[in-house]
Amino acid sequence: MSIVLFGPPGAGKGTQSERMVKEGKKTHISTGDLFRAAMKNKTPLGIEAKGYVDNGQLVPDSITIGLVREVLDANKEGDFIFDGFPRTSPQAEALEELISEMGVSPIQHALFLEVPKQVLMERLTGRRLCKDCGAVYHVKSAPTAKEGICDRCGGETYQRKDDSEDVIATRLEAYAKSTEPLKEYYQQKGLYIEIDGLGDTDSVFSRIKPYL
Ligand code: ADP
Ligand code: ADP
Ligand code: ZN
């Protein structure tokens, strides 16, 4: 069965997804990663998404849902981890439709990663990414062995444009307005599970593991 992983920006969704993929043999779909890849390759989707992503706004539902439909169309087999999708109620409804229409493995749990705002700020401002392979680091909690160089592939690391304090503020507002209501949406569906996102990545993963 598939899993929805949601929570505020910087909660650790990407980090935990990577662990979940290793453990559970599920396919990872991160709309954030897909938008960044499209932006890097300057595809029509990337050019369209860039203004929203760089300014910390949600990409419109029609574009985001279209993207997920395309990805699922290319591979609907097996179970999925939906990371950072859905982020709005219309996206949540569209995901259910896509699942039934396309015969995709249904959602077993909607795991919500709970992290207080002050910690989110620290996680987001210290986040670094590899330009080449997308690996995620943190200047304090998960530094690269050699400063600025990816441990995994030797690529250069960089700071996301939207990880600056002012853009983070916009993202947190978008989260509160559009994504937080999904808690109630999934509670009503009986799928909601809250995971304490504080502590090191191993401790957080040990709380997720029973649901894989
Ligand atoms: P999200 O995908 O939810 O935005 P990430 O997985 O990218 O979050 O994590 C945000 C930042 O916080 C990254 O720099 C990551 O290395 C760091 N991080 C993730 N989980 C933890 C944790 N449990 N403790 C400390 N830092 C963490
Ligand atoms: P975060 O660290 O905030 O969880 P992501 O990498 O998941 O970041 O997303 C980065 C940006 O990509 C978002 O701020 C938004 O502009 C866009 N994005 C990602 N997923 C979605 C989505 N499901 N709906 C709309 N916009 C999205
Ligand atoms: Zn790398």
CSV table of C-alpha atoms and ligand atoms in Angstrom, one decimal:
chain,number,residue,atom,x,y,z
A,1,MET,CA,0.0,0.0,0.0
A,2,SER,CA,1.1,3.6,-0.6
A,3,ILE,CA,1.9,6.3,2.0
A,4,VAL,CA,1.4,10.0,2.1
A,5,LEU,CA,4.1,11.8,4.0
A,6,PHE,CA,3.2,15.4,4.8
A,7,GLY,CA,4.2,18.2,7.2
A,8,PRO,CA,5.6,21.7,7.2
A,9,PRO,CA,8.6,22.7,5.1
A,10,GLY,CA,11.8,21.4,6.7
A,11,ALA,CA,10.1,18.8,8.8
A,12,GLY,CA,12.3,16.0,7.4
A,13,LYS,CA,10.1,14.6,4.7
A,14,GLY,CA,12.8,14.1,2.1
A,15,THR,CA,15.3,12.7,4.7
A,16,GLN,CA,12.8,10.2,6.0
A,17,SER,CA,11.5,9.3,2.5
A,18,GLU,CA,15.0,8.1,1.6
A,19,ARG,CA,15.1,5.8,4.7
A,20,MET,CA,11.6,4.6,3.9
A,21,VAL,CA,12.5,3.7,0.3
A,22,LYS,CA,15.5,1.6,1.5
A,23,GLU,CA,13.4,-0.2,4.1
A,24,GLY,CA,10.0,-0.6,2.4
A,25,LYS,CA,10.6,-1.1,-1.4
A,26,LYS,CA,8.3,1.7,-2.2
A,27,THR,CA,8.8,4.3,-5.0
A,28,HIS,CA,9.4,7.8,-3.9
A,29,ILE,CA,7.5,10.7,-5.6
A,30,SER,CA,8.5,14.1,-4.4
A,31,THR,CA,6.8,17.0,-6.3
A,32,GLY,CA,9.4,19.4,-4.9
A,33,ASP,CA,12.3,17.3,-6.3
A,34,LEU,CA,10.4,17.0,-9.6
A,35,PHE,CA,9.9,20.7,-9.8
A,36,ARG,CA,13.6,21.4,-9.0
A,37,ALA,CA,14.7,18.9,-11.7
A,38,ALA,CA,12.4,20.5,-14.3
A,39,MET,CA,13.8,23.9,-13.3
A,40,LYS,CA,17.4,22.8,-13.6
A,41,ASN,CA,16.7,21.3,-17.1
A,42,LYS,CA,14.6,24.4,-18.0
A,43,THR,CA,11.8,22.3,-19.3
A,44,PRO,CA,8.4,24.1,-20.0
A,45,LEU,CA,7.2,22.8,-16.6
A,46,GLY,CA,10.3,24.1,-14.9
A,47,ILE,CA,10.0,27.5,-16.5
A,48,GLU,CA,6.4,27.7,-15.4
A,49,ALA,CA,7.1,26.5,-11.9
A,50,LYS,CA,10.1,28.6,-11.2
A,51,GLY,CA,8.4,31.8,-10.3
A,52,TYR,CA,6.2,30.0,-7.7
A,53,VAL,CA,9.0,27.8,-6.2
A,54,ASP,CA,11.6,30.6,-5.9
A,55,ASN,CA,9.0,32.9,-4.2
A,56,GLY,CA,7.8,30.2,-1.8
A,57,GLN,CA,4.3,30.0,-3.2
A,58,LEU,CA,2.5,26.7,-4.0
A,59,VAL,CA,2.6,25.8,-7.7
A,60,PRO,CA,-1.1,25.9,-8.9
A,61,ASP,CA,-3.0,22.7,-8.4
A,62,SER,CA,-3.7,22.1,-12.1
A,63,ILE,CA,0.0,22.0,-12.9
A,64,THR,CA,1.0,20.0,-9.8
A,65,ILE,CA,-1.8,17.4,-10.4
A,66,GLY,CA,-0.9,17.1,-14.1
A,67,LEU,CA,2.7,16.4,-13.1
A,68,VAL,CA,1.8,13.6,-10.7
A,69,ARG,CA,-0.6,12.1,-13.3
A,70,GLU,CA,2.3,12.0,-15.8
A,71,VAL,CA,4.6,10.4,-13.3
A,72,LEU,CA,2.1,7.7,-12.4
A,73,ASP,CA,1.2,7.2,-16.0
A,74,ALA,CA,4.8,6.3,-16.7
A,75,ASN,CA,4.9,3.8,-13.8
A,76,LYS,CA,1.8,2.8,-11.8
A,77,GLU,CA,3.2,-0.5,-10.5
A,78,GLY,CA,4.0,-1.1,-6.8
A,79,ASP,CA,3.6,1.1,-3.8
A,80,PHE,CA,4.4,4.8,-3.5
A,81,ILE,CA,5.6,7.3,-1.0
A,82,PHE,CA,4.0,10.6,-1.8
A,83,ASP,CA,6.3,13.2,-0.3
A,84,GLY,CA,5.0,16.8,-0.3
A,85,PHE,CA,2.0,15.8,-2.4
A,86,PRO,CA,-0.8,16.5,-1.7
A,87,ARG,CA,-0.4,19.9,-0.2
A,88,THR,CA,-3.9,21.2,-0.7
A,89,SER,CA,-7.4,19.7,-0.4
A,90,PRO,CA,-8.0,19.7,-4.2
A,91,GLN,CA,-4.7,17.8,-4.6
A,92,ALA,CA,-5.8,15.3,-2.0
A,93,GLU,CA,-9.1,14.7,-3.8
A,94,ALA,CA,-7.3,14.5,-7.1
A,95,LEU,CA,-4.9,11.9,-5.7
A,96,GLU,CA,-7.7,9.7,-4.7
A,97,GLU,CA,-9.2,10.0,-8.1
A,98,LEU,CA,-5.9,9.2,-9.8
A,99,ILE,CA,-5.5,6.2,-7.6
A,100,SER,CA,-8.9,4.7,-8.4
A,101,GLU,CA,-8.8,5.7,-12.1
A,102,MET,CA,-5.3,4.3,-12.7
A,103,GLY,CA,-5.4,1.4,-10.4
A,104,VAL,CA,-2.5,2.7,-8.3
A,105,SER,CA,-1.8,1.1,-4.9
A,106,PRO,CA,-4.1,2.9,-2.4
A,107,ILE,CA,-3.2,5.1,0.6
A,108,GLN,CA,-2.7,3.1,3.8
A,109,HIS,CA,-1.5,5.9,6.0
A,110,ALA,CA,-1.1,9.6,5.9
A,111,LEU,CA,1.9,10.3,8.1
A,112,PHE,CA,2.2,13.8,9.4
A,113,LEU,CA,5.7,14.9,10.6
A,114,GLU,CA,5.2,17.3,13.5
A,115,VAL,CA,8.1,19.7,14.2
A,116,PRO,CA,7.8,23.1,16.0
A,117,LYS,CA,8.3,26.2,14.0
A,118,GLN,CA,11.5,27.3,15.7
A,119,VAL,CA,13.2,24.0,14.8
A,120,LEU,CA,11.9,24.3,11.2
A,121,MET,CA,13.8,27.6,10.8
A,122,GLU,CA,17.0,26.0,12.0
A,123,ARG,CA,16.6,23.0,9.7
A,124,LEU,CA,15.7,25.1,6.6
A,125,THR,CA,18.3,27.8,6.9
A,126,GLY,CA,21.1,25.1,7.5
A,127,ARG,CA,19.9,22.9,4.6
A,128,ARG,CA,22.3,22.2,1.7
A,129,LEU,CA,21.7,20.1,-1.4
A,130,CYS,CA,23.9,18.5,-3.9
A,131,LYS,CA,23.6,20.1,-7.3
A,132,ASP,CA,24.2,16.8,-9.1
A,133,CYS,CA,22.4,14.1,-7.2
A,134,GLY,CA,20.1,16.0,-4.9
A,135,ALA,CA,21.4,14.5,-1.7
A,136,VAL,CA,20.3,16.6,1.4
A,137,TYR,CA,22.7,17.8,4.0
A,138,HIS,CA,22.6,20.2,7.0
A,139,VAL,CA,25.5,22.4,8.0
A,140,LYS,CA,25.1,21.3,11.7
A,141,SER,CA,23.1,18.1,11.9
A,142,ALA,CA,24.3,16.3,8.7
A,143,PRO,CA,27.4,18.1,7.3
A,144,THR,CA,29.4,16.8,4.3
A,145,ALA,CA,32.8,15.4,5.2
A,146,LYS,CA,34.5,18.0,3.0
A,147,GLU,CA,32.8,21.4,3.1
A,148,GLY,CA,30.7,22.1,-0.1
A,149,ILE,CA,31.3,18.7,-1.6
A,150,CYS,CA,28.8,15.9,-1.8
A,151,ASP,CA,29.9,12.8,0.1
A,152,ARG,CA,27.9,10.6,-2.3
A,153,CYS,CA,28.9,11.9,-5.7
A,154,GLY,CA,31.6,14.6,-5.3
A,155,GLY,CA,29.2,17.2,-6.7
A,156,GLU,CA,29.0,20.8,-5.3
A,157,THR,CA,26.5,21.6,-2.6
A,158,TYR,CA,24.3,24.7,-2.7
A,159,GLN,CA,21.6,26.4,-0.7
A,160,ARG,CA,18.1,26.5,-2.1
A,161,LYS,CA,17.0,30.0,-3.1
A,162,ASP,CA,13.7,29.4,-1.2
A,163,ASP,CA,15.6,28.5,2.0
A,164,SER,CA,16.3,32.2,2.7
A,165,GLU,CA,14.5,33.5,5.8
A,166,ASP,CA,12.0,35.8,4.0
A,167,VAL,CA,11.0,33.1,1.5
A,168,ILE,CA,10.7,30.6,4.4
A,169,ALA,CA,8.2,32.9,6.0
A,170,THR,CA,6.0,32.8,2.8
A,171,ARG,CA,6.3,29.0,2.7
A,172,LEU,CA,5.2,28.7,6.3
A,173,GLU,CA,2.2,30.9,5.5
A,174,ALA,CA,1.3,28.8,2.5
A,175,TYR,CA,1.6,25.7,4.6
A,176,ALA,CA,-0.6,27.0,7.4
A,177,LYS,CA,-3.3,28.1,4.9
A,178,SER,CA,-3.4,25.3,2.5
A,179,THR,CA,-1.6,22.2,3.8
A,180,GLU,CA,-2.4,22.1,7.5
A,181,PRO,CA,-6.2,21.6,6.8
A,182,LEU,CA,-5.2,18.2,5.3
A,183,LYS,CA,-4.7,17.0,8.9
A,184,GLU,CA,-8.5,17.1,9.3
A,185,TYR,CA,-9.0,15.7,5.8
A,186,TYR,CA,-7.0,12.6,6.6
A,187,GLN,CA,-8.4,12.3,10.1
A,188,GLN,CA,-11.9,12.1,8.7
A,189,LYS,CA,-10.7,9.4,6.3
A,190,GLY,CA,-9.2,7.5,9.2
A,191,LEU,CA,-5.8,7.6,7.7
A,192,TYR,CA,-4.1,10.2,9.8
A,193,ILE,CA,-1.0,9.3,11.9
A,194,GLU,CA,1.1,11.9,13.7
A,195,ILE,CA,4.8,11.3,14.0
A,196,ASP,CA,7.0,13.3,16.3
A,197,GLY,CA,9.7,14.7,14.0
A,198,LEU,CA,12.0,15.8,16.8
A,199,GLY,CA,15.2,14.0,17.6
A,200,ASP,CA,17.9,12.6,15.3
A,201,THR,CA,16.9,11.0,12.0
A,202,ASP,CA,17.3,7.5,13.3
A,203,SER,CA,14.8,8.1,16.2
A,204,VAL,CA,12.3,9.7,13.8
A,205,PHE,CA,12.6,6.8,11.4
A,206,SER,CA,12.0,4.3,14.2
A,207,ARG,CA,8.6,6.0,14.8
A,208,ILE,CA,7.8,5.7,11.1
A,209,LYS,CA,9.0,2.1,10.6
A,210,PRO,CA,5.9,0.4,12.1
A,211,TYR,CA,3.7,1.9,9.4
A,212,LEU,CA,5.8,0.7,6.4
B,1,ADP,P1,11.6,18.5,4.1
B,1,ADP,O1,11.7,17.5,2.9
B,1,ADP,O2,10.4,18.2,5.0
B,1,ADP,O3,11.6,19.9,3.7
B,1,ADP,P2,14.3,17.7,4.7
B,1,ADP,O4,14.3,16.2,4.8
B,1,ADP,O5,14.9,18.3,3.5
B,1,ADP,O6,12.9,18.3,5.0
B,1,ADP,O7,15.1,18.3,6.0
B,1,ADP,C1,15.3,19.7,6.2
B,1,ADP,C2,16.7,19.9,6.8
B,1,ADP,O8,16.8,19.4,8.1
B,1,ADP,C3,17.8,19.2,6.0
B,1,ADP,O9,19.0,20.0,6.0
B,1,ADP,C4,18.1,17.9,6.8
B,1,ADP,O10,19.4,17.4,6.7
B,1,ADP,C5,17.7,18.3,8.2
B,1,ADP,N1,17.1,17.2,9.0
B,1,ADP,C6,16.2,16.3,8.6
B,1,ADP,N2,15.8,15.6,9.6
B,1,ADP,C7,16.5,16.0,10.7
B,1,ADP,C8,16.5,15.6,12.1
B,1,ADP,N3,15.7,14.6,12.5
B,1,ADP,N4,17.3,16.2,12.9
B,1,ADP,C9,18.1,17.3,12.5
B,1,ADP,N5,18.1,17.7,11.2
B,1,ADP,C10,17.3,17.1,10.3
B,2,ADP,P1,9.7,21.8,1.5
B,2,ADP,O1,11.1,21.7,1.9
B,2,ADP,O2,9.0,23.1,1.7
B,2,ADP,O3,8.8,20.7,2.0
B,2,ADP,P2,9.6,20.9,-1.4
B,2,ADP,O4,10.9,20.5,-1.9
B,2,ADP,O5,8.6,19.8,-1.1
B,2,ADP,O6,9.9,21.8,-0.1
B,2,ADP,O7,8.8,21.9,-2.3
B,2,ADP,C1,9.5,23.1,-2.8
B,2,ADP,C2,8.5,24.0,-3.5
B,2,ADP,O8,8.0,23.3,-4.6
B,2,ADP,C3,7.3,24.4,-2.7
B,2,ADP,O9,7.6,25.6,-1.9
B,2,ADP,C4,6.3,24.7,-3.8
B,2,ADP,O10,6.6,25.9,-4.5
B,2,ADP,C5,6.6,23.6,-4.8
B,2,ADP,N1,5.8,22.4,-4.5
B,2,ADP,C6,6.2,21.2,-4.1
B,2,ADP,N2,5.2,20.3,-4.0
B,2,ADP,C7,4.1,21.0,-4.2
B,2,ADP,C8,2.7,20.7,-4.2
B,2,ADP,N3,2.3,19.5,-3.9
B,2,ADP,N4,1.8,21.7,-4.6
B,2,ADP,C9,2.2,22.9,-4.9
B,2,ADP,N5,3.5,23.3,-4.9
B,2,ADP,C10,4.4,22.4,-4.6
B,3,ZN,ZN,25.8,14.4,-4.9
